């Protein structure tokens, strides 16, 4: 029978709204307003998971996002399942299912639990020490590690939910809606600052909202009562937007913050559909007010991790906010007054408090006196030396602490209990603060890191800024607000605060036990099972940097980033190494503060929106005609057009033959096109291409090679002179954007005196490339009145014409070596142009061909493809294209580099042709080339860059770059492959129609 | 993500911009007159300062204009932005 520990109704729990949910397959009940953690605790369930390394039973430790232990899989087995969710953050709803992680077969009986008893064999750095040798065993180790580790399971089908991104801008962003955040937001908004207040929880008010300590009063009300009134007030302020369930994940420079807004996770499945689940808010704020609060520290003592051991503040919150008693016999263990507030809160609700164990010698504050008066036993100067209870705490053993705090004496007292609230003081939540690049300073007196040097317009207020008492909080908040918002008065000026709080504290990072450290398990990082002795071992082994110790021991490397134990790790290192905390520095807190789903990160960029792609105006035709496509940059290009079940090889062989024997047609619309105008256009081309342009007649085309300033080939293409001051440049498909960028760069920064205007017109034109011996006849049919004679329209020239009413530019240029025309029309007419060509070409068996055939045809001619035959290390000389480098021009981009000693070396890799001894053997692109077979190691002379079987030559051909290849004509080389060596001969890279007779055929 | 104040468009998100390396390296007017070493100095040698650095930036997804920026690389503080051809501000 499950005992119900719901002790008293709470205004935040709707007891009329009973909710059933499942945990590890068992049905439980809770109420609207419960988190999974509070509902489980109300059902007396503490054991919720197993630790990562030792598989020790673990319980709920906190009530917030810092939870290290209660990590669950939500809705397991569904496509909405999510691993590594903190039970303390899951709001329950009807039908919710959750299960424990990191245990098999069940959390109650976990085989991995054996690791706990083997723990002497799992010291710090265990993985590094054990699994590194011998290397060949790695696969076996990996199997072992993957099966025994594994935090949760990812869904196996696609995510049904919608995610969103939104950019928002505010004058003031307030992070955290506790008392400081609420007051800051209120005053900012009232002073006409457009303000956003966010909080990760579903209710405003932070911890003050359940602060009913009778010794603290604001305007004669308890802090809780007073704050509720403030909350009502801010809900109606113009200029103030409030977002709950919104967790700031990252704080970047320039006050750019990312927050996740959770919109449907708390809803039943039927209410989740067709709604945005989570939204990533990209927030720009002129000023940021961090009011992120503080996290309570645990204490580090032997076996401090058993289910039932919790933070004192969490025990209090479960009682005050959720109306849940975490145990029936409660004990507190503390080094400050906080535990007394928790104890009193329980006492006032009639929950049994057995004792308080305080490591301090004494405290005489009002609250301590009150606890004493209530008859709760207090053990001063005592420490817990051990705890008992495997799946649930059942007792603690305490002993007297020595004056220096390093040892225990006297006899051991055992106290029976089922819940232990631990209070080790407070750590300001400075995670976001440091993410922004701002710097911390260690306060030796308070033993905390505090904001010190801000890098942007930001302030840290409340306890994240180091103020823990309400009077200090309000006083300093008031002063900081006036300063940062530049305002004279606030409504904090007249608040009357009476408090009786003491900050007395005895800080001991690692509490001693009667057993030596080696025989104890004082956990520092609960999720990763790093203990104090692991940290000390790392130091003994010579690790000094805090970042190294962190990685070696895995402290702070879990999904919780060690929010609870990081300070203790630092403290233990400082104490052991004998240095001051301030000198040690901190580890880096990295975004996200709490884990984000992949959905939130990618937002709408999923499925077909994952990446941008571009289609040509003729795309539909290619699809209808069953083309296979390839990605070229962002373009989808027709690759080849298989018919009757042809393989790619068969299709390409057929297309290649057809293009040379009769007619082929290629969609060349993707080539980059840049419109160049201005009175200095010719001079500009002279400077950016290696060859001369001034004398190019209007109506003529010229091939150009563009270099980088280092002399290496960058891009190529044909440029046509349309008018006196007007050119159209074509670039490679992939290089278009970069070429435009480079040209603009030179124009704006080096040659601003040139009168030149560049416009990208790639998308404005559709281009069909008509090639083959019958191309002329086909074009004649389409445009009967155009004079296509070689005299009127020779190779490398251009004409304006009309196809019906469609204006077109026709260039007689060729990338295949065949007589061919590139016909450009306005993009919207692309499909008409294509269909007209197909119709007119029917009698010549016009064959559409794709990029693969284009590559093959140009390889037969030895034409390079920049990016395939070149790789940013090839000069025009290396490519044996000396003919295109002007000797007369005084300067052009990259010219000087062609005369550097290194670029003039004779033994550079040079472009050559390769022919295989067996004409049927096709080389692999990328294959290595050597000149010796019986030598090891052997020098790699180069590699194959392009390789095809040429149907027109009926043999295999290849282009390659070979060291000193220019002088190797006819020499035999070898291409060693896995199973065989292929004999090849160096050849002229122009394999077909060397005299270019077909261009005019 | 920085906020960059394009001298032509105003404040825009960093993702609209492209960094273009060290500023104020002028392309030699007569490259052919230079020795290999002098040319290499222009071509390859770039500073990589931790601290205040003069850089070129381009509003690539905006007005496409190049401009200069003075940036502290240790904390990404942008100290000044000025147009191409303008003199750097006195430090
Ligand atoms: Zn701009």
mmCIF file of N, CA, C and O in Angstrom, chain A residues 272-340:
data_model
loop_
_atom_site.group_PDB
_atom_site.id
_atom_site.type_symbol
_atom_site.label_atom_id
_atom_site.label_comp_id
_atom_site.label_asym_id
_atom_site.label_seq_id
_atom_site.Cartn_x
_atom_site.Cartn_y
_atom_site.Cartn_z
ATOM 1 N N UNK A 272 -1.732 18.507 -27.724
ATOM 2 C CA UNK A 272 -0.410 18.886 -28.226
ATOM 3 C C UNK A 272 -0.400 19.055 -29.741
ATOM 4 O O UNK A 272 0.433 19.774 -30.278
ATOM 5 N N UNK A 273 -1.332 18.361 -30.432
ATOM 6 C CA UNK A 273 -1.244 18.304 -31.889
ATOM 7 C C UNK A 273 -1.501 19.649 -32.542
ATOM 8 O O UNK A 273 -2.301 20.451 -32.059
ATOM 9 N N UNK A 274 -0.805 19.852 -33.659
ATOM 10 C CA UNK A 274 -0.940 21.067 -34.456
ATOM 11 C C UNK A 274 -0.628 22.344 -33.685
ATOM 12 O O UNK A 274 -1.139 23.409 -34.006
ATOM 13 N N UNK A 275 0.181 22.206 -32.672
ATOM 14 C CA UNK A 275 0.619 23.404 -31.960
ATOM 15 C C UNK A 275 2.138 23.417 -31.981
ATOM 16 O O UNK A 275 2.763 22.378 -32.132
ATOM 17 N N UNK A 276 2.687 24.590 -31.816
ATOM 18 C CA UNK A 276 4.142 24.674 -31.693
ATOM 19 C C UNK A 276 4.520 24.146 -30.319
ATOM 20 O O UNK A 276 3.971 24.593 -29.310
ATOM 21 N N UNK A 277 5.426 23.167 -30.282
ATOM 22 C CA UNK A 277 5.799 22.577 -29.001
ATOM 23 C C UNK A 277 6.759 23.482 -28.237
ATOM 24 O O UNK A 277 6.514 23.827 -27.079
ATOM 25 N N UNK A 278 7.845 23.852 -28.896
ATOM 26 C CA UNK A 278 8.820 24.713 -28.235
ATOM 27 C C UNK A 278 9.276 25.776 -29.221
ATOM 28 O O UNK A 278 9.357 25.527 -30.413
ATOM 29 N N UNK A 279 9.549 26.934 -28.680
ATOM 30 C CA UNK A 279 9.997 28.023 -29.549
ATOM 31 C C UNK A 279 11.328 28.542 -29.032
ATOM 32 O O UNK A 279 11.479 28.788 -27.836
ATOM 33 N N UNK A 280 12.261 28.671 -29.958
ATOM 34 C CA UNK A 280 13.540 29.261 -29.588
ATOM 35 C C UNK A 280 13.434 30.767 -29.786
ATOM 36 O O UNK A 280 13.211 31.235 -30.899
ATOM 37 N N UNK A 281 13.550 31.496 -28.696
ATOM 38 C CA UNK A 281 13.498 32.957 -28.774
ATOM 39 C C UNK A 281 14.920 33.469 -28.910
ATOM 40 O O UNK A 281 15.784 33.149 -28.090
ATOM 41 N N UNK A 282 15.154 34.242 -29.954
ATOM 42 C CA UNK A 282 16.463 34.871 -30.137
ATOM 43 C C UNK A 282 16.288 36.315 -29.696
ATOM 44 O O UNK A 282 15.694 37.116 -30.416
ATOM 45 N N UNK A 283 16.783 36.586 -28.520
ATOM 46 C CA UNK A 283 16.466 37.863 -27.884
ATOM 47 C C UNK A 283 17.646 38.822 -27.971
ATOM 48 O O UNK A 283 18.769 38.471 -27.606
ATOM 49 N N UNK A 284 17.378 40.012 -28.465
ATOM 50 C CA UNK A 284 18.342 41.109 -28.383
ATOM 51 C C UNK A 284 17.794 42.094 -27.363
ATOM 52 O O UNK A 284 16.649 42.539 -27.486
ATOM 53 N N UNK A 285 18.582 42.401 -26.351
ATOM 54 C CA UNK A 285 18.120 43.335 -25.329
ATOM 55 C C UNK A 285 19.168 44.416 -25.138
ATOM 56 O O UNK A 285 20.358 44.140 -25.122
ATOM 57 N N UNK A 286 18.707 45.655 -24.999
ATOM 58 C CA UNK A 286 19.670 46.745 -24.765
ATOM 59 C C UNK A 286 20.311 46.565 -23.391
ATOM 60 O O UNK A 286 21.497 46.782 -23.220
ATOM 61 N N UNK A 287 19.484 46.162 -22.422
ATOM 62 C CA UNK A 287 20.007 45.914 -21.077
ATOM 63 C C UNK A 287 19.469 44.571 -20.588
ATOM 64 O O UNK A 287 18.319 44.237 -20.857
ATOM 65 N N UNK A 288 20.323 43.849 -19.887
ATOM 66 C CA UNK A 288 19.896 42.560 -19.340
ATOM 67 C C UNK A 288 20.000 42.614 -17.826
ATOM 68 O O UNK A 288 21.012 43.056 -17.272
ATOM 69 N N UNK A 289 18.917 42.214 -17.170
ATOM 70 C CA UNK A 289 18.938 42.124 -15.706
ATOM 71 C C UNK A 289 18.865 40.644 -15.342
ATOM 72 O O UNK A 289 17.857 39.977 -15.600
ATOM 73 N N UNK A 290 19.946 40.137 -14.807
ATOM 74 C CA UNK A 290 19.967 38.738 -14.396
ATOM 75 C C UNK A 290 19.461 38.645 -12.972
ATOM 76 O O UNK A 290 19.995 39.285 -12.061
ATOM 77 N N UNK A 291 18.393 37.879 -12.802
ATOM 78 C CA UNK A 291 17.835 37.649 -11.467
ATOM 79 C C UNK A 291 17.626 36.149 -11.347
ATOM 80 O O UNK A 291 16.523 35.667 -11.130
ATOM 81 N N UNK A 292 18.722 35.423 -11.579
ATOM 82 C CA UNK A 292 18.640 33.974 -11.727
ATOM 83 C C UNK A 292 18.699 33.234 -10.400
ATOM 84 O O UNK A 292 18.655 32.013 -10.368
ATOM 85 N N UNK A 293 18.837 33.985 -9.300
ATOM 86 C CA UNK A 293 18.765 33.343 -7.991
ATOM 87 C C UNK A 293 20.027 32.606 -7.606
ATOM 88 O O UNK A 293 21.104 32.843 -8.140
ATOM 89 N N UNK A 294 19.862 31.700 -6.654
ATOM 90 C CA UNK A 294 20.998 30.939 -6.150
ATOM 91 C C UNK A 294 20.581 29.482 -6.025
ATOM 92 O O UNK A 294 19.395 29.174 -5.897
ATOM 93 N N UNK A 295 21.570 28.615 -6.115
ATOM 94 C CA UNK A 295 21.301 27.186 -5.950
ATOM 95 C C UNK A 295 21.833 26.757 -4.594
ATOM 96 O O UNK A 295 22.949 27.134 -4.213
ATOM 97 N N UNK A 296 21.031 25.981 -3.868
ATOM 98 C CA UNK A 296 21.524 25.523 -2.577
ATOM 99 C C UNK A 296 22.616 24.483 -2.784
ATOM 100 O O UNK A 296 22.541 23.651 -3.687
ATOM 101 N N UNK A 297 23.647 24.554 -1.960
ATOM 102 C CA UNK A 297 24.734 23.590 -2.053
ATOM 103 C C UNK A 297 24.442 22.391 -1.172
ATOM 104 O O UNK A 297 23.927 22.541 -0.066
ATOM 105 N N UNK A 298 24.776 21.224 -1.636
ATOM 106 C CA UNK A 298 24.718 20.079 -0.740
ATOM 107 C C UNK A 298 25.942 20.107 0.178
ATOM 108 O O UNK A 298 26.724 21.048 0.150
ATOM 109 N N UNK A 299 26.083 19.093 1.015
ATOM 110 C CA UNK A 299 27.302 18.919 1.799
ATOM 111 C C UNK A 299 27.929 17.612 1.325
ATOM 112 O O UNK A 299 27.224 16.688 0.924
ATOM 113 N N UNK A 300 29.255 17.563 1.376
ATOM 114 C CA UNK A 300 29.937 16.388 0.844
ATOM 115 C C UNK A 300 30.385 15.508 2.009
ATOM 116 O O UNK A 300 31.302 15.867 2.752
ATOM 117 N N UNK A 301 29.666 14.399 2.190
ATOM 118 C CA UNK A 301 29.984 13.468 3.278
ATOM 119 C C UNK A 301 29.811 12.046 2.770
ATOM 120 O O UNK A 301 29.282 11.823 1.668
ATOM 121 N N UNK A 302 30.235 11.096 3.560
ATOM 122 C CA UNK A 302 30.225 9.698 3.141
ATOM 123 C C UNK A 302 28.799 9.217 2.832
ATOM 124 O O UNK A 302 27.896 9.378 3.638
ATOM 125 N N UNK A 303 28.622 8.587 1.652
ATOM 126 C CA UNK A 303 27.307 8.067 1.223
ATOM 127 C C UNK A 303 26.220 9.133 1.256
ATOM 128 O O UNK A 303 25.141 8.929 1.800
ATOM 129 N N UNK A 304 26.551 10.270 0.638
ATOM 130 C CA UNK A 304 25.630 11.410 0.650
ATOM 131 C C UNK A 304 24.645 11.374 -0.516
ATOM 132 O O UNK A 304 24.075 12.385 -0.880
ATOM 133 N N UNK A 305 24.493 10.209 -1.133
ATOM 134 C CA UNK A 305 23.697 10.160 -2.367
ATOM 135 C C UNK A 305 22.483 9.243 -2.292
ATOM 136 O O UNK A 305 21.886 8.938 -3.315
ATOM 137 N N UNK A 306 22.125 8.768 -1.124
ATOM 138 C CA UNK A 306 21.040 7.775 -1.090
ATOM 139 C C UNK A 306 19.683 8.409 -1.352
ATOM 140 O O UNK A 306 19.454 9.581 -0.998
ATOM 141 N N UNK A 307 18.748 7.621 -1.959
ATOM 142 C CA UNK A 307 17.389 8.149 -2.140
ATOM 143 C C UNK A 307 16.833 8.566 -0.782
ATOM 144 O O UNK A 307 16.921 7.800 0.188
ATOM 145 N N UNK A 308 16.292 9.768 -0.709
ATOM 146 C CA UNK A 308 15.830 10.290 0.571
ATOM 147 C C UNK A 308 16.718 11.425 1.056
ATOM 148 O O UNK A 308 16.337 12.192 1.914
ATOM 149 N N UNK A 309 17.935 11.521 0.477
ATOM 150 C CA UNK A 309 18.809 12.648 0.815
ATOM 151 C C UNK A 309 18.560 13.749 -0.206
ATOM 152 O O UNK A 309 18.698 13.539 -1.411
ATOM 153 N N UNK A 310 18.123 14.886 0.291
ATOM 154 C CA UNK A 310 17.710 15.974 -0.598
ATOM 155 C C UNK A 310 18.284 17.292 -0.128
ATOM 156 O O UNK A 310 18.823 17.390 0.967
ATOM 157 N N UNK A 311 18.127 18.302 -0.971
ATOM 158 C CA UNK A 311 18.496 19.637 -0.526
ATOM 159 C C UNK A 311 17.443 20.112 0.472
ATOM 160 O O UNK A 311 16.244 19.872 0.289
ATOM 161 N N UNK A 312 17.888 20.777 1.497
ATOM 162 C CA UNK A 312 16.982 21.288 2.524
ATOM 163 C C UNK A 312 15.921 22.204 1.922
ATOM 164 O O UNK A 312 14.746 22.156 2.266
ATOM 165 N N UNK A 313 16.344 23.046 0.968
ATOM 166 C CA UNK A 313 15.401 23.980 0.344
ATOM 167 C C UNK A 313 14.351 23.231 -0.460
ATOM 168 O O UNK A 313 13.204 23.684 -0.588
ATOM 169 N N UNK A 314 14.733 22.065 -1.030
ATOM 170 C CA UNK A 314 13.764 21.282 -1.794
ATOM 171 C C UNK A 314 12.727 20.676 -0.854
ATOM 172 O O UNK A 314 11.526 20.694 -1.134
ATOM 173 N N UNK A 315 13.192 20.168 0.284
ATOM 174 C CA UNK A 315 12.262 19.601 1.267
ATOM 175 C C UNK A 315 11.226 20.662 1.656
ATOM 176 O O UNK A 315 10.029 20.408 1.739
ATOM 177 N N UNK A 316 11.735 21.893 1.816
ATOM 178 C CA UNK A 316 10.847 22.992 2.182
ATOM 179 C C UNK A 316 9.870 23.312 1.050
ATOM 180 O O UNK A 316 8.662 23.492 1.273
ATOM 181 N N UNK A 317 10.375 23.353 -0.173
ATOM 182 C CA UNK A 317 9.488 23.697 -1.281
ATOM 183 C C UNK A 317 8.410 22.622 -1.463
ATOM 184 O O UNK A 317 7.245 22.943 -1.711
ATOM 185 N N UNK A 318 8.803 21.351 -1.351
ATOM 186 C CA UNK A 318 7.793 20.305 -1.526
ATOM 187 C C UNK A 318 6.703 20.442 -0.471
ATOM 188 O O UNK A 318 5.525 20.238 -0.744
ATOM 189 N N UNK A 319 7.094 20.836 0.732
ATOM 190 C CA UNK A 319 6.109 20.986 1.789
ATOM 191 C C UNK A 319 5.247 22.240 1.598
ATOM 192 O O UNK A 319 4.025 22.198 1.624
ATOM 193 N N UNK A 320 5.896 23.374 1.340
ATOM 194 C CA UNK A 320 5.178 24.647 1.266
ATOM 195 C C UNK A 320 4.408 24.821 -0.042
ATOM 196 O O UNK A 320 3.291 25.320 -0.051
ATOM 197 N N UNK A 321 5.022 24.441 -1.148
ATOM 198 C CA UNK A 321 4.453 24.757 -2.451
ATOM 199 C C UNK A 321 3.557 23.629 -2.948
ATOM 200 O O UNK A 321 2.493 23.863 -3.503
ATOM 201 N N UNK A 322 4.022 22.387 -2.757
ATOM 202 C CA UNK A 322 3.259 21.250 -3.284
ATOM 203 C C UNK A 322 2.438 20.537 -2.205
ATOM 204 O O UNK A 322 1.668 19.637 -2.517
ATOM 205 N N UNK A 323 2.675 20.918 -0.948
ATOM 206 C CA UNK A 323 1.953 20.251 0.137
ATOM 207 C C UNK A 323 2.345 18.799 0.282
ATOM 208 O O UNK A 323 1.509 17.938 0.559
ATOM 209 N N UNK A 324 3.602 18.500 0.090
ATOM 210 C CA UNK A 324 4.066 17.112 0.147
ATOM 211 C C UNK A 324 5.150 16.978 1.220
ATOM 212 O O UNK A 324 6.087 17.769 1.265
ATOM 213 N N UNK A 325 5.005 15.979 2.062
ATOM 214 C CA UNK A 325 6.064 15.659 3.021
ATOM 215 C C UNK A 325 7.006 14.672 2.351
ATOM 216 O O UNK A 325 6.561 13.650 1.842
ATOM 217 N N UNK A 326 8.284 15.006 2.338
ATOM 218 C CA UNK A 326 9.232 14.123 1.661
ATOM 219 C C UNK A 326 9.556 12.906 2.517
ATOM 220 O O UNK A 326 10.068 11.913 2.020
ATOM 221 N N UNK A 327 9.305 12.982 3.790
ATOM 222 C CA UNK A 327 9.547 11.836 4.644
ATOM 223 C C UNK A 327 8.662 11.921 5.867
ATOM 224 O O UNK A 327 8.036 12.955 6.120
ATOM 225 N N UNK A 328 8.585 10.827 6.610
ATOM 226 C CA UNK A 328 7.815 10.871 7.850
ATOM 227 C C UNK A 328 8.739 11.064 9.048
ATOM 228 O O UNK A 328 8.296 11.425 10.129
ATOM 229 N N UNK A 329 10.029 10.789 8.858
ATOM 230 C CA UNK A 329 11.019 11.083 9.901
ATOM 231 C C UNK A 329 12.119 11.904 9.254
ATOM 232 O O UNK A 329 12.996 11.368 8.569
ATOM 233 N N UNK A 330 12.031 13.201 9.403
ATOM 234 C CA UNK A 330 12.964 14.081 8.703
ATOM 235 C C UNK A 330 14.096 14.543 9.600
ATOM 236 O O UNK A 330 13.904 14.865 10.765
ATOM 237 N N UNK A 331 15.291 14.578 9.008
ATOM 238 C CA UNK A 331 16.469 15.098 9.693
ATOM 239 C C UNK A 331 17.091 16.137 8.769
ATOM 240 O O UNK A 331 16.988 16.018 7.543
ATOM 241 N N UNK A 332 17.678 17.161 9.360
ATOM 242 C CA UNK A 332 18.399 18.138 8.539
ATOM 243 C C UNK A 332 19.864 18.147 8.913
ATOM 244 O O UNK A 332 20.227 17.881 10.060
ATOM 245 N N UNK A 333 20.700 18.447 7.927
ATOM 246 C CA UNK A 333 22.146 18.499 8.127
ATOM 247 C C UNK A 333 22.597 19.819 7.507
ATOM 248 O O UNK A 333 22.340 20.072 6.329
ATOM 249 N N UNK A 334 23.241 20.659 8.322
ATOM 250 C CA UNK A 334 23.446 22.027 7.833
ATOM 251 C C UNK A 334 24.745 22.663 8.295
ATOM 252 O O UNK A 334 25.372 22.188 9.251
ATOM 253 N N UNK A 335 25.107 23.720 7.605
ATOM 254 C CA UNK A 335 26.213 24.564 8.066
ATOM 255 C C UNK A 335 25.774 26.017 8.189
ATOM 256 O O UNK A 335 26.578 26.900 8.327
ATOM 257 N N UNK A 336 24.421 26.239 8.093
ATOM 258 C CA UNK A 336 23.917 27.620 8.195
ATOM 259 C C UNK A 336 22.461 27.581 8.660
ATOM 260 O O UNK A 336 21.913 26.514 8.928
ATOM 261 N N UNK A 337 21.813 28.740 8.691
ATOM 262 C CA UNK A 337 20.450 28.825 9.230
ATOM 263 C C UNK A 337 19.340 28.325 8.295
ATOM 264 O O UNK A 337 18.206 28.151 8.725
ATOM 265 N N UNK A 338 19.674 28.121 7.009
ATOM 266 C CA UNK A 338 18.614 27.767 6.048
ATOM 267 C C UNK A 338 17.827 26.535 6.473
ATOM 268 O O UNK A 338 16.606 26.473 6.307
ATOM 269 N N UNK A 339 18.543 25.526 6.992
ATOM 270 C CA UNK A 339 17.865 24.277 7.358
ATOM 271 C C UNK A 339 16.828 24.516 8.448
ATOM 272 O O UNK A 339 15.833 23.793 8.531
ATOM 273 N N UNK A 340 17.056 25.548 9.267
ATOM 274 C CA UNK A 340 16.120 25.826 10.355
ATOM 275 C C UNK A 340 14.803 26.358 9.796
ATOM 276 O O UNK A 340 13.729 26.075 10.305
#
